[in-house]
Short mmCIF file of C-alpha atoms in Angstrom, two decimals:
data_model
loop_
_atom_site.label_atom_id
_atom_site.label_comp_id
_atom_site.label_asym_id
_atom_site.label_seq_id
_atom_site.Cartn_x
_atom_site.Cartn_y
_atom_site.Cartn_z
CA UNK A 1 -9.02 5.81 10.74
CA UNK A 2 -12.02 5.21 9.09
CA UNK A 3 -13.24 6.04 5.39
CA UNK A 4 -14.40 8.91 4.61
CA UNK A 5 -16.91 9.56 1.25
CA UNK A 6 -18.23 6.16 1.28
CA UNK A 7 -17.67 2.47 0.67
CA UNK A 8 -15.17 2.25 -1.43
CA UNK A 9 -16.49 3.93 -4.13
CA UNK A 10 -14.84 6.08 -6.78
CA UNK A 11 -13.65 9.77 -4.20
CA UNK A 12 -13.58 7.91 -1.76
CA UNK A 13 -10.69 8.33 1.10
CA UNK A 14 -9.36 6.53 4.29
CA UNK A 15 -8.03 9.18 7.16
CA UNK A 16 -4.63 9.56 7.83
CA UNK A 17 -3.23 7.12 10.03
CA UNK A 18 -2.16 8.15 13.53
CA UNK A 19 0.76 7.09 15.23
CA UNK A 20 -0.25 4.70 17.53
CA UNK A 21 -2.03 3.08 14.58
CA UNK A 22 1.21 2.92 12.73
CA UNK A 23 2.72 1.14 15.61
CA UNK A 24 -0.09 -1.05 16.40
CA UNK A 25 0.18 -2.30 12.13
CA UNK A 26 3.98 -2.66 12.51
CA UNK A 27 3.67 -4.70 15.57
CA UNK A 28 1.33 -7.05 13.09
CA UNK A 29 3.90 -6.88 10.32
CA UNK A 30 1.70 -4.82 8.34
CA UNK A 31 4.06 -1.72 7.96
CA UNK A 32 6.73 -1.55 5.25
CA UNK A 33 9.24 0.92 5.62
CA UNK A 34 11.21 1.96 2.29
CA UNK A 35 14.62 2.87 1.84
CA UNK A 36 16.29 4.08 -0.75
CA UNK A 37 18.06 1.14 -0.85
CA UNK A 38 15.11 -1.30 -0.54
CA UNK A 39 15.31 -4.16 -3.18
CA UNK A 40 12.07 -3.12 -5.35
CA UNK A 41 11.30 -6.61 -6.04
CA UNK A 42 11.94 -8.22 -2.75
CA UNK A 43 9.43 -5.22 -1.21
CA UNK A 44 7.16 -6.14 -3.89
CA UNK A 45 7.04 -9.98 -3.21
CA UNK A 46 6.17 -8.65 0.51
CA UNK A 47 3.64 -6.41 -0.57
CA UNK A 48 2.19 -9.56 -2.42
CA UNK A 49 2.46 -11.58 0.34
CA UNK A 50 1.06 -9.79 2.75
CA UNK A 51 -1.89 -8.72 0.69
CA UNK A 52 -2.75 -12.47 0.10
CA UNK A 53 -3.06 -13.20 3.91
CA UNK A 54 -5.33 -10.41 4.51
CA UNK A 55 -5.51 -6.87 4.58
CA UNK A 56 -2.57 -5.28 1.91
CA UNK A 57 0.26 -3.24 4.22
CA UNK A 58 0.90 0.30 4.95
CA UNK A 59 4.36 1.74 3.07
CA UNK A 60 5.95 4.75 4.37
CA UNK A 61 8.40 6.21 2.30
CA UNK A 62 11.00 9.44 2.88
CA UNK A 63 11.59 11.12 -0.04
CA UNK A 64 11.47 11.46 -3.57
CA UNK A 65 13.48 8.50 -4.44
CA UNK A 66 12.08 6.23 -1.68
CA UNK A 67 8.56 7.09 -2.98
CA UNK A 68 9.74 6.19 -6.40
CA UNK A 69 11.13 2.65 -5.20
CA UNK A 70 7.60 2.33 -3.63
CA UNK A 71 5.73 3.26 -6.73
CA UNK A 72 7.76 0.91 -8.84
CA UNK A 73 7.37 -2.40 -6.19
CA UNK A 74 3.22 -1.32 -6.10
CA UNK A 75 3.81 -1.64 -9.90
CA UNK A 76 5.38 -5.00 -9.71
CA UNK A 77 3.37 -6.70 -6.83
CA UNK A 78 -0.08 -5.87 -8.82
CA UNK A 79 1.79 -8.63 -11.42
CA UNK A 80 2.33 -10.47 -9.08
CA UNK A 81 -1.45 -11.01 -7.40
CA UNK A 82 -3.11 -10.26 -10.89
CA UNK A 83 -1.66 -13.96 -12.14
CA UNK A 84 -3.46 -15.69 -9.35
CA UNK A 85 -6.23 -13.22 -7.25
CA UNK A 86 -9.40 -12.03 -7.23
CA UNK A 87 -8.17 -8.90 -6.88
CA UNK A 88 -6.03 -5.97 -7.52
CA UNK A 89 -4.51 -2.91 -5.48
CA UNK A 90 -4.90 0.58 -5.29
CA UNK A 91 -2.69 3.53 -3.85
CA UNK A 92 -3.63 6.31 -1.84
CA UNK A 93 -0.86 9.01 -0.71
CA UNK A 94 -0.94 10.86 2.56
CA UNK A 95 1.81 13.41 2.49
CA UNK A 96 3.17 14.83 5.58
CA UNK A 97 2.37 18.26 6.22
CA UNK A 98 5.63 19.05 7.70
CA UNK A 99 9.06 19.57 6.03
CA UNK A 100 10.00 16.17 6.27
CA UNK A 101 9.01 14.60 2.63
CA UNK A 102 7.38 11.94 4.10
CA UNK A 103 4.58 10.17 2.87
CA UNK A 104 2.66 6.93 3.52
CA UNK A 105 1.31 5.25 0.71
CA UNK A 106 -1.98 3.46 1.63
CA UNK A 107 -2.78 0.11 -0.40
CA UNK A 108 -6.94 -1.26 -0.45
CA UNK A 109 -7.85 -4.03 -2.05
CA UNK A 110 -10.26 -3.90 -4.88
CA UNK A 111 -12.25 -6.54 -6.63
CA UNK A 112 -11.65 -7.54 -10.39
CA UNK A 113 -14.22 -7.50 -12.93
CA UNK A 114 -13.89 -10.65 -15.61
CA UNK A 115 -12.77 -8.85 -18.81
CA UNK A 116 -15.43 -9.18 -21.93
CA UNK A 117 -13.64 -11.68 -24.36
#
Protein backbone atom coordinates (compact mmCIF):
# COMPACT_ATOMS: atom_id res chain seq x y z
CA UNK A 1 0.00 0.00 0.00
CA UNK A 2 1.20 3.22 -0.57
CA UNK A 3 -0.18 6.80 0.47
CA UNK A 4 -2.44 8.29 -1.23
CA UNK A 5 -3.05 12.49 -1.09
CA UNK A 6 0.42 13.21 -0.23
CA UNK A 7 3.20 13.11 2.33
CA UNK A 8 1.75 12.96 5.27
CA UNK A 9 -0.02 15.92 5.22
CA UNK A 10 -3.35 16.85 6.77
CA UNK A 11 -6.22 14.32 4.10
CA UNK A 12 -3.88 12.38 3.61
CA UNK A 13 -4.50 8.35 3.49
CA UNK A 14 -2.49 5.02 3.30
CA UNK A 15 -4.41 2.13 1.07
CA UNK A 16 -5.88 -0.64 2.60
CA UNK A 17 -3.65 -3.32 3.37
CA UNK A 18 -3.88 -6.57 1.42
CA UNK A 19 -3.60 -9.84 2.74
CA UNK A 20 -0.42 -10.96 1.93
CA UNK A 21 0.77 -7.66 3.42
CA UNK A 22 -0.95 -8.49 6.62
CA UNK A 23 0.88 -11.71 6.73
CA UNK A 24 4.14 -10.51 5.60
CA UNK A 25 3.79 -7.59 8.96
CA UNK A 26 2.71 -10.45 11.28
CA UNK A 27 5.54 -12.59 10.27
CA UNK A 28 7.74 -9.30 11.48
CA UNK A 29 5.70 -8.98 14.66
CA UNK A 30 4.19 -5.94 13.45
CA UNK A 31 0.45 -7.11 13.59
CA UNK A 32 -1.60 -6.91 16.79
CA UNK A 33 -4.61 -8.76 16.90
CA UNK A 34 -7.32 -7.58 19.60
CA UNK A 35 -9.60 -9.51 21.54
CA UNK A 36 -12.11 -8.68 23.52
CA UNK A 37 -10.31 -9.93 26.16
CA UNK A 38 -6.93 -8.28 25.37
CA UNK A 39 -5.35 -6.60 28.51
CA UNK A 40 -5.64 -2.77 27.27
CA UNK A 41 -2.54 -1.89 28.96
CA UNK A 42 -0.38 -4.83 28.19
CA UNK A 43 -1.50 -4.13 24.19
CA UNK A 44 -0.63 -0.67 24.86
CA UNK A 45 2.94 -1.27 26.30
CA UNK A 46 3.29 -3.36 22.85
CA UNK A 47 2.03 -0.76 20.80
CA UNK A 48 4.75 1.45 22.59
CA UNK A 49 7.25 -0.86 22.11
CA UNK A 50 7.00 -1.61 18.89
CA UNK A 51 6.61 1.94 17.76
CA UNK A 52 10.01 2.78 19.46
CA UNK A 53 11.94 0.16 17.34
CA UNK A 54 10.62 1.37 14.17
CA UNK A 55 7.65 1.60 12.25
CA UNK A 56 4.28 1.66 14.88
CA UNK A 57 2.12 -1.86 14.23
CA UNK A 58 -0.97 -2.67 12.42
CA UNK A 59 -4.17 -3.55 14.98
CA UNK A 60 -7.00 -5.44 13.68
CA UNK A 61 -9.87 -5.50 15.72
CA UNK A 62 -13.52 -7.54 15.36
CA UNK A 63 -16.11 -5.71 16.64
CA UNK A 64 -17.45 -3.01 18.52
CA UNK A 65 -15.96 -3.86 21.78
CA UNK A 66 -12.59 -5.06 20.39
CA UNK A 67 -12.34 -1.68 18.55
CA UNK A 68 -13.09 0.00 21.78
CA UNK A 69 -10.21 -1.98 23.70
CA UNK A 70 -8.04 -0.77 20.72
CA UNK A 71 -9.06 2.82 20.96
CA UNK A 72 -8.49 2.89 24.66
CA UNK A 73 -4.66 1.06 24.49
CA UNK A 74 -3.92 3.83 21.31
CA UNK A 75 -5.05 6.22 24.12
CA UNK A 76 -2.71 4.87 26.67
CA UNK A 77 0.45 4.03 24.54
CA UNK A 78 0.48 7.86 23.18
CA UNK A 79 1.31 8.39 27.29
CA UNK A 80 3.42 6.21 27.14
CA UNK A 81 5.91 7.50 24.04
CA UNK A 82 4.83 11.23 24.73
CA UNK A 83 7.06 11.00 28.24
CA UNK A 84 10.14 10.09 26.31
CA UNK A 85 9.76 10.51 22.08
CA UNK A 86 9.99 12.70 19.50
CA UNK A 87 6.91 11.75 18.50
CA UNK A 88 3.33 10.91 18.74
CA UNK A 89 0.72 8.52 16.92
CA UNK A 90 -2.09 8.80 14.82
CA UNK A 91 -5.06 6.39 13.85
CA UNK A 92 -6.47 5.66 10.66
CA UNK A 93 -9.55 3.09 10.35
CA UNK A 94 -10.10 0.81 7.41
CA UNK A 95 -13.42 -0.88 7.88
CA UNK A 96 -14.23 -4.00 6.16
CA UNK A 97 -16.68 -3.78 3.56
CA UNK A 98 -18.20 -7.03 4.30
CA UNK A 99 -20.52 -8.09 7.19
CA UNK A 100 -17.89 -9.06 9.34
CA UNK A 101 -17.26 -5.78 11.69
CA UNK A 102 -13.86 -5.88 11.12
CA UNK A 103 -11.61 -3.17 11.00
CA UNK A 104 -7.84 -2.50 11.05
CA UNK A 105 -6.72 0.40 12.74
CA UNK A 106 -3.59 1.87 11.03
CA UNK A 107 -1.01 3.75 13.43
CA UNK A 108 1.82 6.53 11.56
CA UNK A 109 4.07 8.20 13.34
CA UNK A 110 4.04 11.91 13.48
CA UNK A 111 6.57 14.42 14.61
CA UNK A 112 6.03 16.74 17.75
CA UNK A 113 6.22 20.35 17.65
CA UNK A 114 7.99 21.97 21.05
CA UNK A 115 4.99 23.65 22.77
CA UNK A 116 5.37 27.72 23.15
CA UNK A 117 6.07 28.19 26.98
Amino acid sequence: GGVRGGAGGRGSRRAPYSKRQVRSLEADGRVLKISMTTEVKKIAGAIAHVSREGEPPLLLATGPACLNTASKAIAIARGYINSEATFDLRAQPEFESDASGGCTLILTKTQHKPHAV
